[in-house]
Amino acid sequence: MEMTGAEIVVRCLQEEKVDYVFGYPGGAVLYIYDELFKQDKVKHILVRHEQAALHAADGYARATEKVGVALVTSGPGVTNAVTGIATAYMDSIPMVVITGQVPTHAIGQDAFQECDTVGITRPCVKHNFLVKDVKDLATTIKKAFYIASTGRPGPVVVDIPKDVTTAKCEFHYPETISMRSYNPVVKGHAGQIRKAVQLILEAKRPMVYTGGGVILSNASELLTEFVRLLGFPCTNTLMGLGGFPATDPLFVGMLGMHGTYEANMAMQHCDVLVAIGARFDDRVIGNPKHFYNPERRIIHIDIDPSSISKRVKVDVPIVGNVRDVLEELLRLLKETRERPDPQALKAWWTQIELWRARDCLRYDRSSPIIKPQYVLEKLYEVTQGDAYVTSDVGQHQMWAAQFYKFDKPRRWINSGGLGTMGFGLPAAMGVQLAHPSATVVCVTGEASIQMCIQELSTCKQYRLPIKIVNLNNKYLGMVRQWQEFFHGNRYSESYMDALPDFVKLAESYGHVGMKIEKPGDVEGALREAFSMKDRLVFMDFITDQTENVFPMVPGGKGLSEMILV
Amino acid sequence: MRHIISLLMENEPGALSRVAGLFSARGYNIESLTVAPTEDPTLSRMTIVTSGSDDVIEQITKQLNKLIDVVKVVDLSEGEHIERELMLVKVRAVGKDREEMKRMADIFRGRIIDVTDKAYTIELTGTGSKLDAFLQAIERSAILETVRTGASGIARGERILKA
């Protein structure tokens, strides 16, 4: 039977078992919207700005194991979406973005709402397509889902001209896709894995360092088994939190620029480093020159060969899916009776405990002004660690990462690579739709939340009972912190004057607003907010303006050159 | 160090800009780039001349491999290879210089492919340095116009690059 391009698009989404599409209609995608209207398998969520559509689809993907889907119109629809696409690209999140385009005959004519979508998005997508013939449409969408979700995941854009959505052809959805130019490696090289096992068994001061790859490949149970079998210390990157249980004694905390003293010192001084699905980012190891240690051997497991030996030379590179490689490593370790020298391991842990005793995350608990760290500690207690926590970007993000203990993967949802302010609230919408009965918290700051605050309207429309924890210090906090450290306290443009009354703002959208100004009221407010299961509650915590995130490794320094409290 | 990288890519619109964009976005250097379809019309072959440390070249090949449309990548400079560049040069050829210019073209195994009363257009192929040498050998003021392709390269012997 012949179908129009618009019908084909919707049919493909149904074939891919897409529950939600996040988007915003416009001229170039009207036929697709008309087809969405005629069915009820694929539900559409109307956001208030295309950037939020992308972040919501992204949050949905991070909280599930599915591909997030967004639909936006040509021109301004696409340009608004670019920040969201780049965010997903940097964090390797599987997404398919369908964009409208002006009719094929108008392409290149500077038509109304025309832009070169393939050109604009090329540097921040895993791949993109312009579909010029309706006959290619179904196969292209199939390819898009396949590329987005396999190998190192990422966003794929499918740009569809308006006349392609009205043209007709026979519908045929391919069952499988094979592309001669795209064959991601899954299994790790057997010889390299054996070498890794040997190195692990010889380790005297081992360290396991893991990132978002563990979560993306659903390998956190295997990772936990691996770390516990060996009794090695484990650290997670910001993207990897929840990959290993934060409450496990083998966990030494997050590492990196705002990582714990013990994690960073162990990273710097270990003799065998097992890096798993993590890419030695500048926010993780600082300056590679300072990170270099001739006594340290590095095993690096990553699905993307270009992430291996990009910033740091490694001794045993293993290209493969983290899950498959960990399975193989575990099998070999269980087969052999050998174990690393227990005496050496004990001495290493003694050293780590000494570092841990510095208690690098301590803060002033007697302050009469609310300390942001205190809010997050209480948030963890009140939610019993069972919430999905999204965050924006800044000081609040780092405090959330430091003080909220994530024991499970996919519970910590934040923009790690791109550092996108405005991510938290729309991402929380995607998470809440994916898990309607779960507790979803957006930890944000008064500056970040204002970058996508219009989404309070979307939350109202779909009755999303998100809890917003706004750490309000009337400053672009992280900017202020850097200005204090590196720019002689010249707080150039980091002060947020003219803030709205967030309580009234929330109320104007039909939500509940709360303003909390005293430390003694923090716990009560949180408990009250979380007892309102069916309402969005916006908690505006007025926090200490002078508080900084510690420890801190200043940019360009080495991991052992931390500024402590 | 100078490297010559050869790759096979799906012959699709925008393929070239994916490669060019990758180089500019990551701050790699392109000395020259030539591209044309192969005997299989669905495939394009590119030859890229670039330079960088071993680490940079390793990243370049890995990043190129990561592009979805790229089928194969090989660094030709890792083995024996042949490379050729084409130059068309228009030179002044009047009076006694006319004979001299013909002789120079012959010495460099060039061919005169267009003739007017005052000028010859000479076609030359070879490595970049041979083409440079020709330009140095003739009188500078005689050169009216030059146009050169980038290098194309192929491995010596049995080694082939195929999809």
XYZ file of C-alpha atoms in Angstrom:
728
model
C 0.000 0.000 0.000
C 1.244 3.468 -0.837
C 1.837 5.865 2.011
C 2.803 9.520 2.204
C 6.165 10.489 3.631
C 4.451 11.845 6.732
C 2.624 8.544 7.247
C 5.899 6.712 6.760
C 7.641 8.813 9.416
C 4.974 8.023 11.988
C 4.842 4.363 10.974
C 8.623 4.086 11.400
C 8.391 5.580 14.888
C 5.740 3.003 15.715
C 7.921 0.209 14.319
C 10.751 1.435 16.562
C 8.346 1.285 19.524
C 8.813 4.946 20.304
C 6.591 6.002 23.216
C 7.300 9.695 23.251
C 8.349 12.291 20.730
C 9.353 15.645 22.126
C 8.817 18.510 19.775
C 7.336 21.699 18.477
C 5.283 22.059 15.295
C 5.999 24.407 12.417
C 5.359 24.853 8.719
C 7.784 22.263 7.403
C 6.568 19.441 9.655
C 2.809 20.071 9.574
C 2.024 16.924 7.596
C 3.948 14.836 10.124
C 2.019 16.509 12.952
C -1.219 15.765 11.128
C -0.302 12.082 11.030
C 0.659 12.120 14.713
C -2.809 13.504 15.433
C -4.475 10.557 13.702
C -2.909 7.880 15.905
C -2.239 7.314 19.576
C 0.679 4.883 19.779
C 3.352 7.558 19.625
C 2.617 10.322 22.109
C 3.843 13.810 21.406
C 5.006 16.140 24.155
C 4.738 19.805 23.292
C 7.581 21.763 24.838
C 7.904 25.549 24.898
C 11.267 25.820 23.141
C 13.027 23.363 20.836
C 16.118 23.232 23.055
C 13.901 21.718 25.738
C 12.564 19.117 23.291
C 16.085 17.879 22.763
C 16.985 17.873 26.460
C 13.739 16.099 27.327
C 14.392 13.404 24.705
C 17.949 13.224 26.052
C 16.791 12.843 29.669
C 14.352 10.169 28.519
C 17.167 8.265 26.803
C 19.526 8.546 29.781
C 16.921 7.294 32.233
C 15.903 4.347 30.052
C 17.846 2.203 27.650
C 15.941 3.595 24.692
C 16.630 6.071 21.927
C 15.269 9.562 22.621
C 13.285 11.136 19.797
C 12.709 14.797 18.998
C 10.810 16.474 16.174
C 11.343 20.091 15.185
C 10.625 22.282 12.213
C 13.063 23.786 9.699
C 15.160 26.924 10.178
C 14.655 28.396 13.655
C 13.312 25.068 14.935
C 16.585 23.421 14.065
C 18.839 26.227 15.211
C 17.084 26.240 18.596
C 17.673 22.509 18.797
C 21.409 22.627 18.123
C 22.397 23.134 21.784
C 20.449 20.020 22.689
C 22.006 18.027 19.868
C 25.509 19.089 20.897
C 24.738 18.188 24.514
C 23.717 14.666 23.533
C 26.706 14.329 21.227
C 29.235 15.207 23.917
C 27.731 12.690 26.336
C 27.157 9.967 23.686
C 23.402 9.785 24.190
C 21.369 7.800 21.621
C 18.891 10.158 19.965
C 17.090 10.512 16.664
C 16.169 14.057 15.714
C 13.682 14.535 12.903
C 13.856 17.997 11.408
C 11.627 19.594 8.819
C 13.168 21.188 5.743
C 11.791 23.491 3.062
C 10.584 21.686 -0.085
C 13.368 20.198 -2.231
C 12.810 22.730 -5.057
C 13.304 25.596 -2.566
C 16.505 24.229 -0.998
C 19.337 26.626 -1.665
C 16.997 29.489 -2.573
C 17.193 31.174 0.849
C 13.554 30.231 1.325
C 11.509 31.244 4.362
C 12.655 29.258 7.398
C 15.406 27.569 5.442
C 18.760 26.692 6.903
C 21.382 24.143 5.989
C 20.521 21.699 8.739
C 22.952 19.031 7.637
C 25.686 21.670 7.514
C 24.861 23.295 10.832
C 24.585 20.056 12.765
C 27.445 18.161 11.103
C 30.080 18.870 13.769
C 27.779 17.833 16.628
C 26.036 14.689 15.419
C 27.144 11.114 15.126
C 25.673 11.249 11.631
C 23.049 13.161 9.663
C 20.911 12.645 6.582
C 18.973 14.803 4.155
C 16.218 12.666 2.625
C 15.523 13.890 -0.890
C 13.396 10.991 -2.095
C 10.456 9.496 -0.254
C 11.649 6.031 -1.359
C 14.698 6.421 0.904
C 12.743 7.624 3.912
C 11.974 4.400 5.773
C 15.458 2.958 5.277
C 17.041 6.223 6.384
C 15.016 6.322 9.598
C 15.921 2.683 10.267
C 19.580 3.544 9.734
C 19.239 6.550 12.032
C 17.981 4.416 14.923
C 20.632 1.795 14.233
C 23.501 4.286 14.139
C 22.232 6.228 17.162
C 22.015 3.176 19.401
C 24.995 1.034 18.383
C 28.733 1.445 18.824
C 29.447 4.648 20.691
C 25.908 6.042 20.838
C 25.035 9.558 19.723
C 22.466 11.817 18.101
C 21.474 11.285 14.454
C 19.590 13.959 12.510
C 17.150 13.102 9.700
C 16.261 16.212 7.705
C 13.042 15.804 5.711
C 11.884 18.360 3.108
C 8.197 19.224 3.229
C 7.436 17.812 -0.231
C 8.938 14.477 0.795
C 6.314 14.302 3.545
C 3.551 14.554 0.930
C 5.103 12.360 -1.774
C 3.951 8.745 -1.826
C 5.562 5.352 -2.127
C 5.198 1.766 -0.954
C 6.083 1.356 2.702
C 8.691 -1.205 3.520
C 10.537 -1.124 6.836
C 13.759 -3.127 6.721
C 14.197 -5.614 9.571
C 17.933 -5.200 9.773
C 20.500 -2.825 8.449
C 23.944 -3.593 7.211
C 26.290 -0.821 6.175
C 29.684 -1.633 4.689
C 31.128 1.539 6.172
C 29.771 1.095 9.704
C 30.620 -2.012 11.710
C 31.281 -1.090 15.341
C 33.540 -3.457 17.244
C 31.872 -5.132 20.213
C 34.184 -7.872 21.458
C 37.546 -6.846 22.819
C 40.778 -8.311 21.442
C 41.469 -11.585 23.283
C 45.233 -11.050 23.465
C 44.861 -7.573 24.920
C 42.354 -8.821 27.485
C 44.838 -11.509 28.596
C 47.509 -8.831 28.914
C 45.108 -6.770 31.026
C 44.472 -9.710 33.355
C 48.212 -10.216 33.796
C 48.718 -6.559 34.636
C 45.801 -6.571 37.080
C 47.270 -9.606 38.880
C 50.648 -7.884 39.193
C 49.197 -4.655 40.583
C 50.406 -3.387 43.939
C 48.561 -0.075 43.917
C 45.564 -0.643 41.616
C 42.804 1.791 40.740
C 39.581 1.364 38.775
C 38.436 4.509 36.990
C 35.109 4.400 35.193
C 32.890 6.739 33.221
C 29.649 7.073 31.304
C 30.511 4.106 29.083
C 29.692 1.740 31.947
C 26.207 3.227 32.216
C 25.593 3.423 28.461
C 26.502 -0.240 28.022
C 24.468 -1.327 31.059
C 27.547 -2.831 32.674
C 27.310 -1.510 36.209
C 26.464 -4.900 37.740
C 29.446 -6.464 36.002
C 31.638 -3.582 37.091
C 30.506 -3.989 40.688
C 31.286 -7.695 40.564
C 34.689 -7.013 39.028
C 35.679 -4.405 41.615
C 34.443 -6.462 44.565
C 36.128 -9.628 43.325
C 39.479 -7.853 43.364
C 38.907 -5.509 46.312
C 40.274 -2.598 44.295
C 39.407 1.043 44.956
C 36.947 2.467 42.421
C 36.224 6.005 41.314
C 33.598 7.335 38.889
C 33.677 10.361 36.664
C 30.813 12.848 36.784
C 29.203 10.916 33.916
C 29.858 7.586 35.565
C 28.186 8.205 38.938
C 25.950 5.296 39.853
C 28.005 2.922 37.718
C 29.440 1.618 40.994
C 27.468 1.948 44.249
C 28.486 5.140 46.027
C 27.770 3.601 49.442
C 30.211 0.724 48.875
C 33.381 1.068 51.007
C 35.479 0.388 47.881
C 34.133 3.614 46.342
C 36.507 6.515 46.875
C 34.219 9.171 45.451
C 34.131 11.081 42.206
C 37.468 12.194 40.795
C 38.551 15.198 38.795
C 38.424 18.948 39.125
C 35.986 18.718 42.046
C 36.689 15.125 42.931
C 37.633 13.850 46.366
C 41.171 14.085 47.695
C 41.382 10.299 48.041
C 40.177 9.630 44.474
C 42.549 12.121 42.892
C 45.564 11.065 44.955
C 44.904 7.400 44.215
C 44.589 8.217 40.486
C 47.900 10.025 40.552
C 49.825 7.443 42.571
C 48.431 4.071 41.476
C 50.652 1.636 39.587
C 47.922 -0.044 37.523
C 44.990 1.996 36.299
C 41.985 0.222 34.818
C 40.073 2.847 32.833
C 36.646 1.665 31.749
C 34.354 3.682 29.472
C 36.006 6.923 30.540
C 38.058 9.199 28.336
C 40.599 11.126 30.457
C 38.754 14.404 29.934
C 40.441 17.670 30.958
C 37.960 18.044 33.836
C 39.017 14.569 35.006
C 42.811 14.462 34.884
C 43.666 18.113 34.439
C 46.806 18.665 32.425
C 48.057 15.376 30.877
C 51.645 16.503 31.467
C 51.073 16.615 35.213
C 49.098 13.387 35.095
C 52.015 11.483 33.587
C 53.608 8.991 35.957
C 56.262 6.598 34.572
C 55.455 3.963 37.206
C 51.834 3.726 36.213
C 50.530 1.228 33.640
C 47.181 1.973 32.044
C 44.566 -0.441 30.708
C 41.892 1.399 28.734
C 38.598 -0.170 27.679
C 36.503 1.931 25.295
C 34.213 1.273 22.350
C 35.588 4.279 20.518
C 39.184 3.734 19.357
C 39.665 7.486 18.967
C 39.151 7.914 22.732
C 42.106 5.637 23.405
C 45.494 7.341 23.586
C 43.883 10.671 22.702
C 45.018 12.581 25.794
C 46.956 9.928 27.674
C 49.147 7.162 26.239
C 47.915 3.772 27.374
C 49.758 0.470 27.717
C 46.910 -1.965 27.073
C 44.237 -0.595 24.732
C 41.047 -2.659 24.485
C 38.511 -1.542 21.892
C 35.102 -3.011 22.575
C 31.787 -2.723 24.294
C 32.452 -2.251 28.013
C 29.911 -4.912 28.913
C 31.407 -7.564 26.648
C 34.960 -6.798 27.696
C 34.095 -6.846 31.410
C 32.357 -10.206 30.966
C 35.493 -11.613 29.401
C 37.774 -10.086 32.037
C 35.631 -11.547 34.792
C 35.587 -14.966 33.163
C 39.384 -15.037 32.965
C 39.813 -13.753 36.514
C 37.481 -16.414 37.849
C 39.320 -19.095 35.882
C 42.697 -18.277 37.327
C 43.329 -18.909 40.983
C 45.850 -16.093 41.176
C 45.030 -12.861 42.944
C 47.004 -9.649 43.376
C 49.420 -9.530 46.329
C 47.136 -9.095 49.379
C 49.888 -7.465 51.485
C 50.517 -4.801 48.878
C 46.789 -4.199 48.437
C 46.401 -3.824 52.201
C 49.201 -1.265 52.340
C 47.613 0.608 49.442
C 44.277 0.754 51.248
C 46.025 2.018 54.384
C 47.389 4.868 52.305
C 43.972 5.566 50.762
C 42.356 5.621 54.216
C 44.900 8.248 55.278
C 43.881 10.378 52.319
C 40.229 9.708 53.065
C 40.758 10.863 56.665
C 41.348 14.390 55.356
C 37.544 14.545 55.021
C 37.816 16.805 52.011
C 34.070 17.396 51.678
C 33.626 18.922 55.140
C 31.864 22.262 55.427
C 30.720 24.616 58.157
C 27.674 22.963 59.719
C 27.083 25.739 62.260
C 26.379 28.448 59.709
C 23.181 30.466 60.309
C 22.797 30.736 56.526
C 21.776 27.664 54.515
C 24.790 25.796 53.153
C 24.106 24.260 49.743
C 25.920 21.065 50.741
C 23.503 20.669 53.633
C 20.511 20.876 51.289
C 21.915 18.053 49.174
C 22.727 15.892 52.189
C 19.168 16.311 53.387
C 17.832 15.703 49.881
C 19.649 12.362 49.901
C 18.220 11.485 53.307
C 14.667 12.502 52.491
C 14.582 10.681 49.135
C 16.523 7.769 50.668
C 18.750 7.838 47.622
C 15.917 6.540 45.503
C 15.317 9.537 43.247
C 16.277 10.343 39.692
C 18.334 13.501 39.982
C 18.817 15.800 37.024
C 21.001 18.845 37.314
C 21.905 21.974 35.489
C 25.470 23.207 35.304
C 27.477 25.000 37.939
C 28.254 24.797 41.634
C 24.962 23.066 42.445
C 25.839 20.351 39.930
C 29.154 19.650 41.637
C 27.607 19.618 45.102
C 24.927 17.230 43.894
C 27.629 14.969 42.454
C 29.614 15.127 45.692
C 26.836 14.831 48.270
C 24.078 12.747 46.713
C 25.075 9.080 46.800
C 24.107 7.243 43.644
C 23.931 3.501 44.109
C 22.294 2.726 40.789
C 23.033 3.682 37.184
C 20.865 6.066 35.140
C 19.793 7.938 38.277
C 22.160 10.884 37.821
C 21.314 12.839 34.716
C 23.360 15.873 33.812
C 25.181 17.548 30.968
C 28.761 16.472 31.565
C 30.573 17.064 28.300
C 29.028 20.243 26.972
C 28.064 21.700 30.353
C 24.700 23.006 29.192
C 22.856 25.381 31.493
C 19.109 24.927 31.060
C 19.424 21.156 30.796
C 18.028 20.158 34.187
C 14.319 20.967 33.995
C 13.592 19.681 30.482
C 15.693 16.571 31.147
C 13.615 15.979 34.278
C 10.487 16.082 32.116
C 11.856 13.301 29.941
C 12.802 11.256 33.011
C 9.421 11.745 34.659
C 7.585 10.651 31.498
C 9.806 7.579 31.283
C 9.174 6.727 34.942
C 5.802 8.258 35.845
C 5.704 7.005 39.423
C 9.364 7.687 40.263
C 10.640 10.601 42.312
C 12.360 13.030 39.963
C 14.355 15.950 41.309
C 15.922 18.769 39.346
C 18.832 20.280 41.251
C 19.480 23.692 39.798
C 20.571 27.242 40.495
C 18.777 30.526 39.978
C 20.864 31.249 36.879
C 20.611 27.824 35.243
C 16.889 27.396 35.783
C 16.192 30.662 33.996
C 17.691 29.314 30.797
C 14.726 26.973 30.236
C 12.259 28.129 32.865
C 9.445 28.351 30.316
C 9.192 24.569 30.616
C 7.279 25.030 33.857
C 4.428 25.435 31.411
C 5.069 22.036 29.806
C 5.219 20.488 33.282
C 1.816 21.999 33.971
C 0.281 20.713 30.749
C 1.379 17.115 31.369
C 1.063 17.261 35.181
C 4.678 16.295 35.799
C 5.266 16.233 39.565
C 8.954 17.184 39.361
C 10.627 18.558 42.477
C 12.868 21.515 41.777
C 15.647 22.221 44.253
C 16.870 25.709 43.428
C 20.110 26.612 45.211
C 19.758 30.352 45.036
C 22.890 32.329 45.863
C 22.111 35.236 43.534
C 25.341 34.576 41.672
C 26.523 32.620 38.689
C 28.175 30.595 41.418
C 30.882 28.759 39.506
C 31.756 31.896 37.579
C 31.946 33.817 40.850
C 34.186 31.087 42.327
C 36.633 31.335 39.421
C 36.585 35.128 39.582
C 37.410 34.871 43.272
C 40.283 32.435 42.672
C 41.722 33.682 39.410
C 40.434 37.201 38.730
C 41.098 39.099 41.954
C 37.469 39.059 43.173
C 36.340 41.090 40.204
C 32.837 39.701 39.887
C 32.318 40.823 36.331
C 28.687 40.204 35.349
C 28.310 37.192 37.619
C 25.798 38.828 39.939
C 22.178 38.052 39.152
C 20.309 41.187 39.982
C 16.569 41.439 39.290
C 15.724 37.843 40.122
C 12.084 36.882 39.852
C 10.081 35.845 42.879
C 10.361 32.120 42.165
C 7.487 31.257 44.472
C 5.098 33.528 42.611
C 6.530 32.400 39.306
C 5.872 28.744 40.130
C 2.413 29.635 41.366
C 1.635 31.574 38.220
C 2.168 28.355 36.267
C -0.110 26.535 38.685
C 2.661 24.837 40.678
C 3.592 25.014 44.349
C 6.334 27.446 45.325
C 8.351 27.461 48.542
C 11.032 29.817 49.779
C 13.392 28.427 52.429
C 15.785 30.762 54.214
C 16.881 29.015 57.423
C 18.911 25.832 57.828
C 16.356 24.603 60.369
C 13.619 24.694 57.724
C 15.453 22.711 55.050
C 14.465 19.195 56.054
C 10.854 20.075 56.790
C 10.454 21.815 53.444
C 11.927 18.859 51.590
C 9.670 16.406 53.405
C 6.623 18.513 52.703
C 7.551 18.914 49.032
C 8.157 15.191 48.515
C 4.878 14.330 50.212
C 3.064 16.175 47.410
C 3.152 13.289 44.966
C 1.004 14.870 42.276
C 2.357 18.411 42.198
C 5.407 20.137 40.891
C 7.089 21.905 43.791
C 9.607 24.650 43.240
C 11.824 24.962 46.328
C 13.808 28.175 46.364
C 16.617 27.687 48.901
C 18.339 30.975 49.739
C 21.896 29.781 50.284
C 25.251 31.162 51.369
C 26.516 33.464 48.613
C 30.160 32.940 49.486
C 30.257 29.147 49.492
C 32.698 27.505 47.077
C 33.088 23.987 45.721
C 36.016 22.157 47.291
C 38.277 20.357 46.660
C 39.313 21.987 43.431
C 42.019 21.245 40.909
C 42.606 24.545 39.101
C 42.555 24.302 35.297
C 45.887 23.224 33.841
C 47.165 21.751 37.123
C 47.762 18.146 38.118
C 45.426 15.996 40.175
C 47.603 16.164 43.284
C 47.624 19.986 43.210
C 44.231 20.395 44.836
C 42.872 23.361 46.712
C 41.287 21.913 49.840
C 38.805 23.572 52.186
C 56.214 14.618 9.604
C 54.465 14.610 6.243
C 51.890 11.841 5.767
C 49.762 10.813 2.836
C 46.436 9.353 3.883
C 44.171 7.568 1.484
C 40.559 6.746 2.112
C 37.498 5.221 0.547
C 34.180 6.830 1.277
C 30.558 6.416 0.250
C 30.066 8.629 -2.807
C 27.321 10.769 -1.272
C 26.616 14.487 -1.210
C 28.403 16.183 1.646
C 31.007 13.457 2.068
C 33.850 15.831 1.287
C 32.637 18.436 3.764
C 32.512 15.814 6.518
C 36.207 15.195 6.000
C 37.129 18.849 5.550
C 35.002 19.777 8.585
C 36.704 17.154 10.714
C 40.120 18.589 9.902
C 39.132 22.195 10.582
C 37.121 21.417 13.735
C 39.984 19.491 15.318
C 42.692 21.847 14.165
C 44.481 19.396 11.874
C 46.373 20.615 8.878
C 45.411 19.783 5.277
C 48.214 20.380 2.819
C 46.247 19.038 -0.115
C 43.171 16.996 -0.754
C 42.093 15.304 -3.956
C 38.896 13.392 -4.455
C 37.080 11.586 -7.256
C 34.810 8.582 -7.699
C 36.502 5.207 -8.180
C 35.844 2.360 -10.602
C 32.898 1.615 -8.299
C 30.690 4.717 -8.730
C 29.285 4.333 -5.202
C 32.732 4.941 -3.756
C 34.912 8.025 -3.681
C 38.614 7.931 -3.069
C 40.382 10.744 -1.291
C 44.049 11.406 -0.908
C 44.932 13.767 1.903
C 48.392 15.140 2.456
C 48.832 16.279 6.017
C 51.543 16.652 8.602
C 51.823 16.122 12.332
C 53.408 14.049 15.067
C 52.728 10.321 15.254
C 50.062 10.970 17.907
C 48.297 13.511 15.704
C 48.356 11.207 12.680
C 46.992 8.359 14.831
C 44.107 10.603 15.917
C 43.485 11.733 12.343
C 43.157 8.168 11.086
C 40.992 7.163 14.053
C 38.716 10.177 13.643
C 38.410 9.557 9.892
C 37.489 5.938 10.576
C 34.812 7.175 12.965
C 32.951 9.013 10.189
C 29.981 6.846 9.266
C 30.528 7.252 5.493
C 34.179 6.250 5.604
C 34.752 2.685 4.443
C 38.554 2.367 4.679
C 41.466 4.508 5.762
C 45.138 3.842 5.182
C 48.266 5.854 5.846
C 50.213 5.304 2.614
C 53.391 6.707 4.112
C 53.581 3.662 6.398
C 54.777 1.654 3.371
C 56.239 2.042 -0.098
C 53.975 4.149 -2.223
C 53.786 6.216 -5.369
C 52.370 9.694 -5.550
C 51.665 12.017 -8.426
C 50.490 15.539 -8.859
C 49.374 17.259 -12.048
C 50.390 20.811 -13.006
C 49.277 22.928 -15.917
C 51.579 25.873 -16.501
C 51.108 28.623 -19.029
C 54.412 30.205 -20.055
C 55.449 33.056 -22.296
C 56.972 31.613 -25.474
C 58.155 34.163 -27.977
C 61.157 34.276 -30.248
C 64.143 32.239 -29.153
C 62.495 31.434 -25.804
C 60.012 29.308 -27.693
C 62.590 26.671 -28.531
C 64.118 26.828 -25.066
C 60.737 26.288 -23.416
C 60.043 23.255 -25.603
C 63.401 21.769 -24.558
C 62.695 22.334 -20.857
C 59.280 20.689 -21.186
C 60.910 17.671 -22.838
C 63.558 17.354 -20.139
C 60.838 17.227 -17.481
C 58.718 14.887 -19.616
C 56.072 17.560 -19.903
C 53.750 17.901 -22.861
C 52.764 21.079 -24.577
C 49.006 20.841 -24.871
C 48.069 24.290 -26.065
C 49.925 26.669 -28.335
C 49.398 30.296 -29.282
C 51.706 32.872 -30.897
C 52.937 34.024 -27.531
C 52.369 31.171 -25.092
C 52.591 27.453 -24.451
C 50.521 25.557 -21.942
C 52.500 22.639 -20.546
C 51.146 19.601 -18.743
C 53.430 18.019 -16.142
C 52.940 15.185 -13.720
C 55.171 13.968 -10.923
C 55.831 14.413 -7.270
C 55.368 17.865 -5.863
C 59.106 18.423 -5.731
C 59.555 17.590 -9.406
C 56.910 20.162 -10.311
C 58.629 22.682 -8.052
C 61.907 21.909 -9.783
C 60.411 22.665 -13.197
C 59.175 26.053 -12.019
C 62.626 26.823 -10.693
C 64.327 25.680 -13.869
C 62.473 28.026 -16.190
C 62.785 31.755 -16.055
C 60.482 33.192 -13.388
C 59.207 36.017 -15.569
C 58.117 33.538 -18.232
C 55.446 32.028 -15.962
C 52.015 33.419 -16.745
C 49.833 31.083 -14.730
C 50.038 27.793 -12.865
C 47.427 25.399 -11.586
C 48.143 22.240 -9.617
C 46.073 19.378 -8.257
C 46.828 17.910 -4.891
C 48.712 14.648 -4.703
C 47.091 11.314 -5.518
C 48.737 8.285 -4.001
C 48.686 4.528 -4.306
C 50.604 1.792 -2.535
C 53.413 -0.013 -4.358
C 53.209 -3.709 -5.137
C 50.292 -5.951 -4.313
C 48.884 -3.848 -1.492
C 45.441 -2.487 -2.418
C 42.715 -0.434 -0.807
C 39.304 -1.916 -1.505
C 35.893 -1.797 0.166
